XYZ file of C-alpha atoms in Angstrom:
624
model
C 131.028 61.352 105.113
C 134.271 63.194 104.520
C 134.322 66.124 101.975
C 136.004 64.380 99.180
C 133.471 61.429 99.162
C 130.684 64.151 99.392
C 131.927 65.961 96.320
C 132.077 62.620 94.301
C 128.621 61.887 95.177
C 127.367 65.323 94.253
C 129.434 65.240 90.935
C 127.748 61.974 90.088
C 124.268 63.345 90.962
C 124.959 66.348 88.851
C 125.947 64.176 85.886
C 122.983 61.901 86.137
C 120.611 64.983 86.409
C 122.153 66.476 83.279
C 121.586 63.378 81.313
C 117.906 62.834 82.294
C 114.731 64.488 82.937
C 114.740 63.194 86.652
C 115.180 65.785 89.503
C 118.577 65.807 91.342
C 119.047 63.071 94.048
C 118.574 63.843 97.684
C 122.210 63.849 98.281
C 122.306 67.326 96.886
C 121.210 70.077 99.263
C 117.733 71.316 98.712
C 118.845 74.936 97.665
C 121.295 73.498 95.234
C 118.805 71.192 93.731
C 116.328 74.167 93.304
C 119.202 76.243 91.621
C 120.233 73.296 89.225
C 116.696 72.913 88.226
C 116.446 76.762 87.371
C 119.773 76.453 85.612
C 118.549 73.564 83.285
C 115.463 75.377 82.623
C 117.537 78.474 81.537
C 119.738 76.321 79.318
C 122.991 77.317 81.048
C 126.126 75.739 79.449
C 128.169 73.314 81.548
C 131.712 73.699 80.222
C 132.023 77.460 79.284
C 131.270 80.530 80.785
C 129.438 82.947 78.640
C 128.125 86.044 80.402
C 127.220 89.583 79.209
C 129.557 92.480 79.736
C 128.676 96.005 80.715
C 131.865 98.228 80.941
C 130.027 101.498 81.570
C 128.524 101.750 85.088
C 128.168 104.185 87.917
C 131.310 103.617 90.044
C 130.058 106.309 92.628
C 126.593 104.676 93.014
C 124.929 104.904 96.613
C 125.776 101.120 96.975
C 129.360 101.391 96.167
C 129.976 104.500 98.523
C 128.502 102.394 101.339
C 130.418 99.165 100.281
C 133.926 100.788 99.763
C 134.913 101.191 103.360
C 133.798 97.699 104.159
C 135.827 96.353 101.002
C 138.765 98.345 102.094
C 138.793 96.866 105.543
C 138.368 93.325 104.209
C 141.073 93.901 101.641
C 143.543 94.838 104.471
C 142.298 91.702 106.702
C 142.701 89.220 103.804
C 145.859 90.501 102.274
C 147.866 87.736 101.044
C 145.228 84.951 101.549
C 143.462 83.108 98.811
C 140.092 84.688 99.360
C 138.341 87.270 97.092
C 135.686 89.763 98.078
C 133.279 90.772 95.464
C 130.270 93.376 95.397
C 127.530 93.082 92.727
C 124.378 95.190 92.178
C 120.837 93.839 92.407
C 120.886 92.389 89.090
C 124.321 90.596 89.563
C 126.531 92.944 87.813
C 130.008 92.728 89.380
C 130.918 96.259 90.434
C 134.058 95.652 92.647
C 136.585 92.912 93.285
C 139.509 92.570 95.885
C 141.926 89.666 95.529
C 144.589 88.926 97.695
C 146.400 86.191 95.543
C 147.684 86.529 91.937
C 146.880 82.808 91.091
C 143.093 83.326 92.217
C 142.827 86.683 90.421
C 143.934 85.045 87.143
C 141.369 82.079 87.610
C 138.599 84.483 88.034
C 139.534 86.616 85.064
C 139.394 83.380 83.035
C 135.805 82.728 84.269
C 134.910 86.250 83.945
C 134.156 86.852 87.553
C 135.380 90.462 87.257
C 133.955 94.029 87.312
C 131.598 94.751 84.318
C 130.432 91.071 83.945
C 127.140 89.762 85.219
C 126.995 86.657 87.660
C 123.229 86.430 87.827
C 122.080 82.834 87.916
C 120.308 83.186 84.693
C 123.715 83.700 82.903
C 126.021 81.398 84.964
C 123.950 78.916 86.537
C 124.436 77.720 90.288
C 126.685 80.116 92.072
C 126.802 82.094 95.293
C 126.016 85.407 93.926
C 123.230 84.396 91.517
C 121.501 82.158 94.426
C 121.825 84.902 97.017
C 120.049 87.230 94.511
C 117.397 84.728 93.301
C 116.510 83.558 96.637
C 117.045 86.781 98.489
C 119.001 84.942 101.358
C 122.469 84.089 102.214
C 123.882 81.245 100.112
C 126.952 78.863 100.110
C 128.037 76.835 96.874
C 130.950 74.317 97.395
C 133.122 73.116 94.515
C 131.056 70.546 92.445
C 127.740 72.109 93.459
C 128.486 74.530 90.884
C 126.383 73.873 87.647
C 129.175 75.138 85.375
C 132.219 72.889 85.472
C 134.677 75.843 85.146
C 133.556 77.196 88.542
C 134.153 74.037 90.255
C 137.551 74.803 91.565
C 136.298 77.303 93.956
C 133.883 77.639 96.884
C 131.824 80.875 97.515
C 129.542 82.283 100.084
C 127.432 85.218 99.370
C 124.687 87.412 101.166
C 122.148 89.866 99.791
C 122.561 93.572 100.793
C 119.269 95.173 101.581
C 118.434 98.730 101.875
C 117.544 99.020 105.664
C 115.080 101.500 105.008
C 113.071 100.244 102.079
C 113.934 96.712 102.594
C 114.665 96.239 98.838
C 117.782 94.089 97.798
C 120.445 96.534 96.453
C 123.069 93.964 95.788
C 125.126 91.208 97.175
C 128.652 90.605 98.772
C 130.369 87.533 98.010
C 133.577 85.617 99.223
C 135.200 83.099 96.868
C 138.271 81.023 97.684
C 139.902 77.821 96.347
C 137.696 74.729 97.156
C 138.354 73.576 100.712
C 137.042 73.271 104.250
C 136.577 76.994 105.091
C 132.851 77.058 104.376
C 131.354 77.757 107.765
C 133.960 80.621 108.481
C 133.161 82.199 105.045
C 129.404 82.105 105.746
C 129.754 83.981 108.922
C 132.171 86.516 107.545
C 129.972 87.423 104.424
C 126.984 87.914 106.630
C 128.853 90.384 108.821
C 130.311 92.059 105.734
C 126.653 92.542 104.499
C 125.492 93.706 107.965
C 128.342 96.290 107.927
C 127.287 97.587 104.142
C 123.653 97.726 105.241
C 124.664 100.006 108.290
C 126.524 102.261 105.845
C 123.435 102.487 103.608
C 121.352 103.387 106.628
C 123.869 106.094 107.655
C 123.907 107.529 104.077
C 120.004 107.764 103.823
C 118.447 111.135 103.465
C 116.688 112.750 106.379
C 113.352 112.318 104.377
C 113.959 108.446 104.341
C 114.533 108.376 107.971
C 111.501 110.519 108.634
C 109.452 108.067 106.530
C 110.849 104.967 108.177
C 110.033 106.154 111.588
C 106.436 107.086 110.634
C 106.264 103.521 109.214
C 107.708 101.961 112.262
C 105.312 103.919 114.487
C 102.313 103.081 112.266
C 102.866 99.302 112.324
C 104.252 98.853 115.880
C 100.803 97.908 117.110
C 98.089 96.115 115.285
C 98.318 94.527 111.696
C 96.279 96.938 109.584
C 97.326 97.430 106.202
C 99.855 100.359 106.024
C 101.567 101.841 102.861
C 104.357 104.496 103.189
C 105.255 106.452 99.862
C 108.216 108.646 99.276
C 109.705 110.098 96.093
C 111.873 107.069 95.663
C 110.622 104.878 98.485
C 107.799 102.522 98.929
C 107.114 100.687 102.325
C 104.515 98.171 102.922
C 103.599 95.857 105.789
C 102.608 92.270 104.858
C 98.850 93.296 105.404
C 99.128 95.724 102.500
C 101.829 94.020 100.297
C 99.828 90.936 99.880
C 96.736 92.705 98.593
C 98.445 95.184 96.182
C 99.871 94.903 92.852
C 102.228 97.330 90.939
C 99.495 99.000 89.247
C 97.669 99.404 92.654
C 100.886 101.000 93.976
C 100.753 103.497 91.044
C 97.065 104.377 91.754
C 97.672 104.953 95.451
C 100.649 107.013 94.621
C 98.550 109.210 92.205
C 95.798 109.415 94.878
C 98.335 110.489 97.611
C 99.688 113.359 95.389
C 96.211 114.585 94.935
C 95.231 114.231 98.602
C 98.598 115.503 99.802
C 97.634 119.352 99.846
C 96.220 118.757 103.352
C 98.036 117.276 106.365
C 95.359 114.583 106.858
C 92.389 113.396 104.627
C 90.682 110.371 103.330
C 89.008 109.148 100.373
C 87.920 106.018 98.791
C 90.285 104.830 95.758
C 89.348 102.364 93.120
C 92.106 99.662 92.662
C 92.648 97.133 89.811
C 89.791 94.436 89.205
C 87.054 96.562 90.668
C 88.306 96.377 94.157
C 88.083 99.716 96.303
C 89.811 100.718 99.316
C 89.370 103.323 101.968
C 92.695 105.523 102.290
C 93.445 107.664 105.221
C 96.305 109.834 104.069
C 98.695 111.615 106.372
C 101.562 113.769 105.165
C 104.950 113.080 106.744
C 107.352 115.829 107.191
C 111.050 115.755 107.704
C 113.657 118.352 108.600
C 113.903 119.480 105.120
C 110.017 119.516 104.533
C 107.550 117.145 103.102
C 109.062 113.705 103.099
C 106.036 111.620 101.716
C 102.745 110.164 102.734
C 101.625 107.450 105.066
C 98.443 105.646 103.974
C 96.381 103.660 106.197
C 94.099 101.255 104.031
C 90.856 99.665 104.645
C 89.933 97.176 102.063
C 86.479 96.253 100.762
C 85.708 92.585 100.322
C 83.627 93.367 97.254
C 83.107 96.332 94.773
C 80.610 98.824 95.789
C 77.418 99.470 93.786
C 78.210 103.173 93.787
C 81.221 105.324 94.075
C 81.151 109.058 94.563
C 82.029 111.243 91.572
C 85.730 112.274 91.693
C 87.018 109.315 93.329
C 90.703 109.221 93.224
C 92.660 106.423 91.332
C 91.700 106.254 87.802
C 92.561 108.932 85.080
C 90.838 109.449 81.781
C 92.611 110.395 78.624
C 93.570 113.978 78.363
C 94.165 114.192 82.264
C 90.582 114.333 83.440
C 89.686 112.099 86.288
C 87.369 109.234 85.951
C 84.527 108.721 88.590
C 84.394 105.034 88.507
C 87.402 102.619 88.028
C 85.178 99.208 88.067
C 85.513 96.989 85.042
C 83.135 97.948 82.151
C 81.956 94.600 80.750
C 81.782 95.484 76.944
C 80.285 92.520 75.073
C 83.154 90.395 73.541
C 85.869 92.227 75.095
C 87.958 91.262 78.186
C 90.203 93.099 80.642
C 90.315 94.718 84.155
C 93.583 96.843 83.541
C 92.951 100.310 84.795
C 94.106 102.016 81.639
C 91.876 99.673 79.442
C 89.025 100.212 82.092
C 89.000 103.843 81.620
C 89.081 103.659 77.944
C 86.190 101.132 77.816
C 84.109 103.204 80.221
C 84.551 106.434 78.205
C 83.707 104.638 75.034
C 80.501 103.218 76.541
C 79.484 106.678 77.846
C 80.313 108.246 74.345
C 78.000 105.451 72.723
C 75.121 106.134 75.215
C 75.145 109.859 74.983
C 76.023 110.076 71.147
C 79.286 111.853 71.741
C 81.596 111.768 68.699
C 84.530 109.754 69.570
C 88.244 109.428 68.289
C 90.017 106.258 69.095
C 93.927 106.273 68.865
C 96.130 103.161 69.285
C 98.683 100.848 67.687
C 97.662 98.369 64.948
C 95.894 95.408 66.281
C 94.923 96.974 69.661
C 91.061 96.539 69.102
C 89.997 99.963 68.336
C 87.317 98.742 65.887
C 86.301 96.074 68.278
C 86.085 98.738 70.937
C 83.765 100.929 68.863
C 81.610 97.972 67.976
C 81.301 96.594 71.648
C 80.483 100.157 73.056
C 77.736 100.604 70.376
C 76.227 97.141 71.319
C 76.555 98.154 75.051
C 74.393 101.164 74.535
C 71.575 98.769 73.544
C 70.848 99.754 69.918
C 69.369 97.375 67.377
C 71.468 98.150 64.356
C 75.097 97.099 63.646
C 77.464 100.033 63.062
C 78.379 100.862 59.505
C 82.090 100.452 59.232
C 84.003 102.288 56.357
C 87.772 102.021 55.881
C 89.587 105.217 54.537
C 92.331 103.153 53.352
C 90.174 100.908 51.171
C 91.763 100.746 47.747
C 88.313 101.337 46.181
C 88.533 104.901 47.311
C 91.903 105.545 45.464
C 95.441 105.059 46.348
C 95.534 108.445 47.921
C 92.136 108.307 49.433
C 88.656 108.806 47.773
C 88.004 109.097 44.064
C 85.392 108.019 41.651
C 85.732 104.833 39.674
C 87.956 105.143 36.634
C 88.734 108.786 37.357
C 92.047 110.226 38.527
C 91.777 112.120 41.890
C 91.697 115.809 41.824
C 91.054 117.950 44.813
C 88.747 120.241 42.679
C 86.761 117.393 41.215
C 86.045 115.568 44.648
C 82.642 117.168 44.705
C 79.969 117.682 41.989
C 77.268 120.440 41.622
C 76.332 122.113 44.852
C 79.365 120.672 46.564
C 77.618 117.029 46.596
C 80.293 114.280 46.869
C 80.773 112.260 43.730
C 79.626 108.650 43.657
C 82.339 106.256 44.664
C 84.269 108.721 46.813
C 84.900 108.296 50.314
C 82.681 111.576 51.476
C 79.777 110.024 49.268
C 80.197 106.650 51.068
C 79.916 108.439 54.454
C 76.993 110.473 53.407
C 75.171 107.386 51.900
C 75.378 105.392 55.300
C 72.233 104.864 57.282
C 72.059 107.785 59.752
C 69.805 108.724 62.606
C 69.300 107.877 66.265
C 70.514 104.472 67.261
C 72.913 104.211 64.210
C 76.592 104.413 64.430
C 79.251 105.293 61.635
C 82.868 104.014 62.256
C 85.689 105.479 60.009
C 88.652 103.248 60.118
C 92.197 104.635 59.434
C 91.455 108.472 59.696
C 95.127 109.031 59.082
C 94.684 107.843 55.411
C 92.544 110.962 54.714
C 94.778 113.521 52.826
C 94.619 117.249 53.502
C 93.024 117.898 50.138
C 90.012 115.704 51.119
C 89.730 116.423 54.705
C 87.019 119.190 54.464
C 84.552 116.893 52.440
C 85.163 114.153 54.910
C 84.766 116.378 57.836
C 81.422 117.672 56.265
C 80.231 114.345 55.816
C 81.043 113.281 59.520
C 79.335 116.371 60.875
C 76.236 115.765 58.755
C 76.065 112.288 60.152
C 76.444 113.386 63.682
C 73.780 116.188 63.180
C 71.196 113.690 62.265
C 71.878 111.670 65.673
C 74.387 109.122 64.349
C 77.198 108.142 66.708
C 80.343 108.929 64.852
C 83.727 107.117 65.634
C 87.077 107.352 63.940
C 90.094 105.244 64.622
C 93.859 106.189 63.781
C 97.355 105.286 64.742
C 98.791 108.758 64.125
C 97.623 112.206 63.471
C 96.032 112.623 60.075
C 97.322 115.070 57.500
C 94.276 117.404 57.783
C 94.527 117.295 61.419
C 92.802 120.503 62.512
C 89.866 120.009 60.173
C 89.226 116.288 61.008
C 89.864 116.399 64.760
C 87.448 119.160 65.266
C 84.665 116.570 64.304
C 85.202 114.576 67.530
C 84.376 115.889 71.129
C 86.416 113.193 72.981
C 89.297 110.955 72.402
C 90.752 107.761 74.037
C 93.906 105.936 73.514
C 93.744 102.160 73.549
C 96.880 100.750 75.453
C 98.977 98.226 73.680
C 98.937 94.704 74.728
C 102.649 94.946 76.307
C 101.172 97.486 78.735
C 98.237 95.558 79.895
C 99.865 92.026 80.307
C 97.958 91.502 83.575
C 94.804 91.044 81.252
C 96.484 88.103 79.399
C 94.536 85.346 81.215
C 91.219 86.991 80.564
C 92.224 87.807 76.948
C 93.294 84.322 76.308
C 90.071 82.773 77.616
C 87.850 85.303 75.488
C 89.983 84.753 72.356
C 89.811 80.847 72.601
C 86.163 81.245 73.099
C 85.978 83.549 70.025
C 87.803 81.131 67.700
C 85.388 78.448 68.774
C 88.185 75.760 69.323
C 86.487 74.572 72.723
C 90.052 74.567 74.173
C 91.584 75.728 77.271
C 95.201 77.126 77.922
C 97.555 75.157 80.200
C 99.333 77.254 82.960
C 102.643 76.817 81.281
C 101.586 78.612 78.259
C 100.868 82.064 80.206
C 104.507 82.590 81.163
C 105.603 82.175 77.391
C 103.021 84.801 76.471
C 103.704 87.205 79.086
C 107.464 87.751 78.105
C 106.470 88.765 74.470
C 106.463 92.202 73.190
C 103.372 91.661 70.958
C 104.132 94.180 68.260
C 100.963 93.130 66.571
C 98.888 93.526 69.867
C 95.623 91.505 70.425
C 95.346 90.718 66.742
C 98.595 88.973 66.883
C 97.701 87.204 70.124
C 94.525 86.030 68.451
C 96.274 84.594 65.395
C 98.864 82.794 67.682
C 96.055 81.136 69.694
C 94.028 80.285 66.621
C 96.989 78.428 65.155
C 97.764 76.713 68.498
C 94.105 75.631 69.017
C 93.835 74.189 65.386
C 97.101 72.200 65.769
C 96.829 71.130 69.522
C 97.354 67.395 70.329
C 95.133 67.275 73.525
C 92.029 68.985 74.870
C 94.027 72.310 75.903
C 96.807 74.327 74.328
C 100.289 73.281 75.416
C 103.615 75.158 75.160
C 104.637 72.699 72.136
C 101.624 73.986 70.250
C 102.933 77.535 70.171
C 105.150 78.782 67.315
C 108.896 78.460 67.913
C 109.387 82.183 68.099
C 107.393 82.362 71.296
C 110.020 79.988 73.037
C 112.700 82.618 72.396
C 113.253 86.065 73.791
C 115.984 87.465 71.439
C 116.261 91.328 71.238
C 117.329 91.771 67.594
C 116.081 90.911 64.345
C 117.115 87.551 62.937
C 118.284 86.590 59.477
C 116.406 84.081 57.467
C 119.072 81.372 58.198
C 119.003 82.192 61.889
C 115.187 82.086 62.317
C 115.101 78.660 60.589
C 118.069 77.566 62.877
C 116.185 78.677 65.928
C 112.959 77.302 64.899
C 114.532 73.803 64.168
C 116.188 73.748 67.505
C 112.910 74.664 69.310
C 111.095 71.908 67.528
C 113.889 69.336 68.356
C 113.717 70.431 72.153
C 109.972 70.379 72.234
C 109.953 66.904 70.630
C 112.515 65.731 73.207
C 110.462 67.039 75.943
C 113.205 69.485 76.982
C 115.800 66.838 77.052
C 119.003 68.872 75.754
C 121.048 65.645 75.317
C 118.364 63.891 73.191
C 117.680 66.968 71.178
C 121.479 67.343 70.248
C 121.575 63.535 69.256
C 118.603 63.956 67.024
C 120.135 67.188 65.438
C 123.546 65.642 65.010
C 125.236 68.320 67.143
C 126.877 68.358 70.596
C 125.014 69.098 73.632
C 127.311 72.166 74.231
C 126.287 73.488 70.981
C 122.563 73.186 71.979
C 123.274 75.116 75.150
C 125.198 77.800 73.380
C 122.469 78.253 70.649
C 119.832 78.196 73.361
C 121.803 81.186 75.093
C 122.185 83.037 71.800
C 118.469 82.751 70.854
C 117.175 83.413 74.389
C 115.235 80.077 74.148
C 113.645 78.839 77.394
C 111.295 75.892 77.810
C 109.005 74.871 80.765
C 110.696 72.169 82.904
C 107.836 69.505 81.920
C 105.451 69.400 78.938
């Protein structure tokens, strides 16, 4: 099949793919089919190029210092030809462009393939740069294989640029020319150029990086035991280690290595996420300039151990103290195995068991009160905790006051300094007290400076009688010193956006709590993970409650979620924009993601649908 016939067939397959929900025809190369699917999922426009612009960037970055000699050589070699050379960073931002022909330069300017613009696949759709960065391998996109029609006049070949020391993709180098038969030559040339840049990156590496790389190579040359190499800005892991470690595990091991690094060689057991443990043999790696980093030889346990020695590295309690056990603490009604959450839960359980007054910090909706209740239940007491809200209007607009009586700092107590009935101190002193009891004061920050001494006295009196006293707050109270002295320990509940690894467990637990008898489809979790959740767990519970109540099947599907969760905008929307976004999401969900059908039902063009999806950050799963 000649190139012209091939391009016609691919163009027809692309048009059919855009107009239907069917996958692209087999005439389209597999890598291009996959990229078209991603481009359609992201809602990329097909007849206009809309890409973000970032004019300010580091023109003297390490990548550009390594790439500039290679670009200079290629520019001299390709002078006068219709070939353009482009270098981007790892996120697709164009950092340099060398063009030998004015007509090609003008075309590239029109399609914004120029320094300062991003050609990541999520913005432009199928193109050489975007595919090379998305798939981490060399790519070739010829003419009609481009997703956007404005790019179909050119062909391009790109190859990722990897840091030869860390293995991380640092960027991509791309060759673009007018659409023609020079494909195989371009692919070979761009790979050679990428190799040259990688060699320059290696030569520009620091002596510390070279020392770490050499130590890593020696450690992994024989055998396949898990090995991790850690430097200041470098992480190397072989496949045996990388496949069993998460980003949180890397952080825990880095903390452990920093603690163990005072000796040239040492070993200790470290607790990882999810209750797993690993025996770490740590060796300091020295370079010509001194300490370069650490080499960690790992031995994984197949199951959590029953007991871990005190002082185990890898978990940190609030305030900087080390925790002795990082296994999940199963508080009743709560879920999660995130290291930070696990430390908070374990500290709260210990304080409840030992009756240590506890202060719980955290954003609204993170579950501070639920943590106090669960820790109290975990201690095995028979009585439910008494919960008093300092912000309750019954205690007055500015705190506590007797009914029908204006608050006065000098009238907060009666004879013998007894709190007046109806005041917040009176409510605290009236709560049942004694061993096995718990008193939880919500919104401690609502207590004013004038009322702080009386509240502090009431809390201290309850604690003296054996009551476990707990307070929650989101910020420091006005009477900080007086009130904070009532609590021996403090924890901070992490916001939901900092423990997204716990989302699957949280979703299951919350669906059981709402009693809907529903489960969550796999397509829902990616939509939940990309949210900031300013209302934290409380907001997640509200979303799941409404979705479960309105679901059409036995499980919660993406179409059951509110429209706002299908968008990823980073600015506040007006009322009109919110209504427009929600209407568009509803139409797309009703059309099962078919942009053409949604456009017809809304009475707008398909191009407008694509543009609005890009503007509001709307993405939908490929199938519902």
